[in-house]
Amino acid sequence: MSDITVVHVMRHGEVENPDGLLYGRLPGYHLSELGQRMAERVAEHLAPRDITHVVSSPLERARETAAPLAEAHGLDVATDARLIEAENVFQGKTFGVGDGALRNPENWKHLVNPFKPSWGEPYLEQVVRMMGALDAARDAARGHEAVCVSHQLPIWIVRSFVERRRLWHDPRKRQCTLASLTTFTYRGDKIVSVGYTEPARDLVPAHLLAGAKPVKGQSKAFGA
């Protein structure tokens, strides 16, 4: 058996969210038609790969993203709660450019410490659970490849940790576009490289790409 194992961590596709809410861990948020196309595109992209294990966050949008990929390889989708979205006190609310959230005094107490962050699950807790999920996927696919479907913020935080960057950051600059793949290559139990690809980039609306300028009325749903 090869001592090289590859774990792709995929962000889910676009979600049907007409009210523009930060949906976080709320149930009932499913892929849009475009999101389903994104999932299928990535399944096609990874079809030639030696994938032996597919695991997903328990949230609907992640499981729906994982489904076509698992089907293409004749696999079932496992679930790992450690891949879930980060907790966020603004869950269920709008929190985007031009909605007045930052001017609301009721929100200020949640914004005092961006280094933790004070509005949600601590970054270090996200690192611990995500590293556990990645290592479990590595073990399940030893010598082959695995795919974990998760969410933007936890993926970016674990990548930042592995690449030895600070964990606090500008959310607009996360390199973790919808349906993107952040790929961790292990030699034995050690991560030796990290890669990033966007197989469905041409399907992603321009304002949702990494580094895009915020547009009033079109929230990027940070952390989704």
CSV table of C-alpha atoms in Angstrom, one decimal:
chain,number,residue,atom,x,y,z
A,1,MET,CA,0.0,0.0,0.0
A,2,SER,CA,1.2,3.5,-0.8
A,3,ASP,CA,2.1,5.7,2.1
A,4,ILE,CA,0.5,8.7,0.2
A,5,THR,CA,-3.1,9.5,1.1
A,6,VAL,CA,-5.0,12.5,-0.4
A,7,VAL,CA,-7.9,14.2,1.4
A,8,HIS,CA,-9.9,16.7,-0.6
A,9,VAL,CA,-12.0,19.0,1.5
A,10,MET,CA,-14.8,20.4,-0.6
A,11,ARG,CA,-17.0,23.4,0.1
A,12,HIS,CA,-20.7,22.7,-0.7
A,13,GLY,CA,-22.4,24.3,-3.7
A,14,GLU,CA,-24.7,27.3,-3.9
A,15,VAL,CA,-27.7,27.2,-1.5
A,16,GLU,CA,-31.3,28.3,-2.1
A,17,ASN,CA,-31.5,31.3,0.2
A,18,PRO,CA,-33.9,33.9,-1.2
A,19,ASP,CA,-34.0,35.9,2.0
A,20,GLY,CA,-30.2,36.3,2.2
A,21,LEU,CA,-29.9,35.0,5.7
A,22,LEU,CA,-26.7,33.8,7.4
A,23,TYR,CA,-28.1,30.3,7.7
A,24,GLY,CA,-25.2,28.7,9.7
A,25,ARG,CA,-26.3,25.4,11.2
A,26,LEU,CA,-30.0,25.9,10.6
A,27,PRO,CA,-31.8,22.9,9.0
A,28,GLY,CA,-33.8,23.1,5.8
A,29,TYR,CA,-31.3,24.9,3.6
A,30,HIS,CA,-30.8,22.9,0.4
A,31,LEU,CA,-28.7,23.4,-2.8
A,32,SER,CA,-30.1,25.6,-5.4
A,33,GLU,CA,-30.4,24.3,-9.0
A,34,LEU,CA,-27.0,26.0,-9.7
A,35,GLY,CA,-25.6,24.4,-6.5
A,36,GLN,CA,-26.6,21.0,-7.8
A,37,ARG,CA,-24.8,21.7,-11.1
A,38,MET,CA,-21.7,22.7,-9.1
A,39,ALA,CA,-21.8,19.4,-7.2
A,40,GLU,CA,-22.2,17.5,-10.5
A,41,ARG,CA,-19.3,19.4,-12.0
A,42,VAL,CA,-17.0,18.5,-9.2
A,43,ALA,CA,-18.1,14.9,-9.3
A,44,GLU,CA,-17.1,14.8,-13.0
A,45,HIS,CA,-13.8,16.5,-12.2
A,46,LEU,CA,-13.0,13.8,-9.6
A,47,ALA,CA,-14.4,10.8,-11.5
A,48,PRO,CA,-10.9,9.6,-12.6
A,49,ARG,CA,-9.5,9.9,-9.1
A,50,ASP,CA,-8.9,6.9,-6.7
A,51,ILE,CA,-11.6,8.0,-4.2
A,52,THR,CA,-12.5,5.3,-1.7
A,53,HIS,CA,-14.2,7.3,1.0
A,54,VAL,CA,-16.8,10.2,0.9
A,55,VAL,CA,-17.9,11.9,4.1
A,56,SER,CA,-20.0,15.0,4.7
A,57,SER,CA,-21.1,17.5,7.3
A,58,PRO,CA,-24.6,16.5,8.6
A,59,LEU,CA,-26.2,19.7,7.1
A,60,GLU,CA,-28.4,19.2,4.0
A,61,ARG,CA,-26.4,21.4,1.6
A,62,ALA,CA,-23.3,19.4,2.3
A,63,ARG,CA,-24.9,16.0,2.0
A,64,GLU,CA,-26.5,17.0,-1.3
A,65,THR,CA,-23.1,18.2,-2.6
A,66,ALA,CA,-21.5,14.9,-1.6
A,67,ALA,CA,-24.2,12.7,-3.2
A,68,PRO,CA,-23.2,12.8,-6.9
A,69,LEU,CA,-19.6,12.4,-6.1
A,70,ALA,CA,-20.3,9.3,-4.0
A,71,GLU,CA,-22.6,7.9,-6.7
A,72,ALA,CA,-19.9,8.3,-9.3
A,73,HIS,CA,-17.6,6.1,-7.2
A,74,GLY,CA,-20.2,3.6,-6.1
A,75,LEU,CA,-19.9,4.7,-2.4
A,76,ASP,CA,-22.2,5.7,0.4
A,77,VAL,CA,-21.9,9.1,2.0
A,78,ALA,CA,-20.7,8.9,5.6
A,79,THR,CA,-21.4,11.7,8.0
A,80,ASP,CA,-19.0,13.4,10.5
A,81,ALA,CA,-20.4,16.0,12.8
A,82,ARG,CA,-16.9,17.5,13.1
A,83,LEU,CA,-17.3,18.9,9.5
A,84,ILE,CA,-20.3,21.0,10.4
A,85,GLU,CA,-20.5,24.8,9.9
A,86,ALA,CA,-19.0,27.1,12.6
A,87,GLU,CA,-21.4,28.4,15.3
A,88,ASN,CA,-22.4,32.0,14.8
A,89,VAL,CA,-24.6,34.3,17.0
A,90,PHE,CA,-25.9,36.0,13.8
A,91,GLN,CA,-27.4,32.7,12.5
A,92,GLY,CA,-30.8,33.3,11.1
A,93,LYS,CA,-30.2,37.0,10.5
A,94,THR,CA,-29.1,39.1,7.6
A,95,PHE,CA,-25.5,40.3,8.1
A,96,GLY,CA,-24.2,41.8,4.9
A,97,VAL,CA,-23.2,45.0,3.2
A,98,GLY,CA,-25.7,47.7,3.6
A,99,ASP,CA,-28.1,45.9,6.0
A,100,GLY,CA,-27.2,48.1,9.0
A,101,ALA,CA,-26.0,45.2,11.2
A,102,LEU,CA,-22.8,46.9,12.2
A,103,ARG,CA,-24.7,50.1,13.2
A,104,ASN,CA,-27.0,48.1,15.5
A,105,PRO,CA,-25.9,48.6,19.2
A,106,GLU,CA,-27.3,45.2,20.1
A,107,ASN,CA,-24.7,43.6,17.9
A,108,TRP,CA,-21.6,45.4,19.2
A,109,LYS,CA,-21.1,43.1,22.2
A,110,HIS,CA,-20.6,40.3,19.7
A,111,LEU,CA,-17.9,42.1,17.7
A,112,VAL,CA,-15.4,43.1,20.4
A,113,ASN,CA,-12.8,40.4,19.7
A,114,PRO,CA,-12.2,39.5,16.1
A,115,PHE,CA,-9.2,37.3,17.2
A,116,LYS,CA,-11.3,34.7,19.0
A,117,PRO,CA,-13.9,35.5,17.3
A,118,SER,CA,-16.4,36.8,19.9
A,119,TRP,CA,-19.4,36.2,17.5
A,120,GLY,CA,-19.0,32.5,17.2
A,121,GLU,CA,-17.1,29.3,17.6
A,122,PRO,CA,-13.5,29.9,18.6
A,123,TYR,CA,-11.0,29.3,15.8
A,124,LEU,CA,-8.9,26.9,17.8
A,125,GLU,CA,-12.0,24.7,18.5
A,126,GLN,CA,-12.6,24.6,14.7
A,127,VAL,CA,-9.0,23.6,14.1
A,128,VAL,CA,-9.3,20.7,16.6
A,129,ARG,CA,-12.5,19.2,15.2
A,130,MET,CA,-11.5,19.7,11.6
A,131,MET,CA,-8.1,18.1,12.0
A,132,GLY,CA,-9.8,15.2,13.7
A,133,ALA,CA,-12.2,14.8,10.8
A,134,LEU,CA,-9.4,15.0,8.2
A,135,ASP,CA,-7.3,12.5,10.1
A,136,ALA,CA,-10.3,10.1,10.3
A,137,ALA,CA,-10.8,10.5,6.5
A,138,ARG,CA,-7.1,9.8,5.9
A,139,ASP,CA,-7.4,6.6,8.0
A,140,ALA,CA,-10.5,5.5,6.1
A,141,ALA,CA,-8.8,5.9,2.7
A,142,ARG,CA,-5.2,4.9,3.5
A,143,GLY,CA,-3.2,4.8,0.3
A,144,HIS,CA,-6.1,6.2,-1.7
A,145,GLU,CA,-8.2,9.4,-1.7
A,146,ALA,CA,-11.1,10.7,0.3
A,147,VAL,CA,-13.4,13.7,0.0
A,148,CYS,CA,-14.8,15.6,3.0
A,149,VAL,CA,-17.7,18.0,2.3
A,150,SER,CA,-17.7,20.9,4.7
A,151,HIS,CA,-18.2,24.7,4.9
A,152,GLN,CA,-16.2,27.8,4.1
A,153,LEU,CA,-15.0,29.0,7.5
A,154,PRO,CA,-13.9,25.7,9.0
A,155,ILE,CA,-12.1,24.8,5.7
A,156,TRP,CA,-10.3,28.1,5.6
A,157,ILE,CA,-9.4,27.9,9.3
A,158,VAL,CA,-7.9,24.4,9.1
A,159,ARG,CA,-6.0,25.3,6.0
A,160,SER,CA,-4.6,28.5,7.7
A,161,PHE,CA,-3.5,26.4,10.6
A,162,VAL,CA,-1.7,23.8,8.4
A,163,GLU,CA,-0.1,26.6,6.4
A,164,ARG,CA,0.9,28.3,9.7
A,165,ARG,CA,-1.0,31.5,9.0
A,166,ARG,CA,-2.8,33.5,11.7
A,167,LEU,CA,-6.3,32.3,12.2
A,168,TRP,CA,-8.0,35.7,12.4
A,169,HIS,CA,-8.5,37.2,9.0
A,170,ASP,CA,-10.6,39.3,6.6
A,171,PRO,CA,-13.5,37.1,5.6
A,172,ARG,CA,-13.6,38.7,2.1
A,173,LYS,CA,-10.2,37.2,1.4
A,174,ARG,CA,-10.9,33.6,2.2
A,175,GLN,CA,-9.7,31.4,-0.7
A,176,CYS,CA,-12.6,29.0,-0.5
A,177,THR,CA,-15.1,29.5,-3.2
A,178,LEU,CA,-18.3,27.5,-3.6
A,179,ALA,CA,-17.6,23.9,-4.7
A,180,SER,CA,-13.9,24.4,-4.4
A,181,LEU,CA,-11.4,21.8,-3.3
A,182,THR,CA,-8.8,22.3,-0.7
A,183,THR,CA,-6.5,19.3,-1.0
A,184,PHE,CA,-4.3,17.9,1.8
A,185,THR,CA,-1.7,15.3,0.8
A,186,TYR,CA,-0.4,13.0,3.6
A,187,ARG,CA,2.7,11.0,3.7
A,188,GLY,CA,1.9,8.5,6.4
A,189,ASP,CA,0.3,10.5,9.1
A,190,LYS,CA,1.9,13.8,8.2
A,191,ILE,CA,0.5,16.5,5.9
A,192,VAL,CA,3.2,17.3,3.3
A,193,SER,CA,1.4,19.6,0.9
A,194,VAL,CA,-1.8,21.7,0.5
A,195,GLY,CA,-3.4,22.5,-2.9
A,196,TYR,CA,-6.5,24.5,-4.0
A,197,THR,CA,-8.7,24.2,-7.1
A,198,GLU,CA,-12.0,25.5,-8.3
A,199,PRO,CA,-13.5,23.0,-10.8
A,200,ALA,CA,-16.8,24.9,-10.9
A,201,ARG,CA,-15.4,28.4,-11.0
A,202,ASP,CA,-17.2,29.3,-14.2
A,203,LEU,CA,-20.5,28.5,-12.5
A,204,VAL,CA,-19.9,30.7,-9.4
A,205,PRO,CA,-21.5,34.2,-9.5
A,206,ALA,CA,-18.8,36.9,-9.7
A,207,HIS,CA,-19.6,38.5,-6.3
A,208,LEU,CA,-19.1,35.2,-4.5
A,209,LEU,CA,-15.5,34.6,-5.8
A,210,ALA,CA,-12.7,35.0,-3.3
A,211,GLY,CA,-11.5,38.6,-3.1
A,212,ALA,CA,-14.6,40.0,-4.8
A,213,LYS,CA,-15.8,43.4,-3.6
A,214,PRO,CA,-19.0,43.2,-1.5
A,215,VAL,CA,-22.2,44.2,-3.3
A,216,LYS,CA,-25.1,45.8,-1.5
A,217,GLY,CA,-28.0,43.4,-1.3
A,218,GLN,CA,-25.8,40.4,-2.3
A,219,SER,CA,-24.3,38.9,0.9
A,220,LYS,CA,-21.5,36.5,0.5
A,221,ALA,CA,-22.9,34.6,3.5
A,222,PHE,CA,-19.5,34.4,5.1
A,223,GLY,CA,-18.8,31.1,6.8
A,224,ALA,CA,-21.5,29.3,4.8
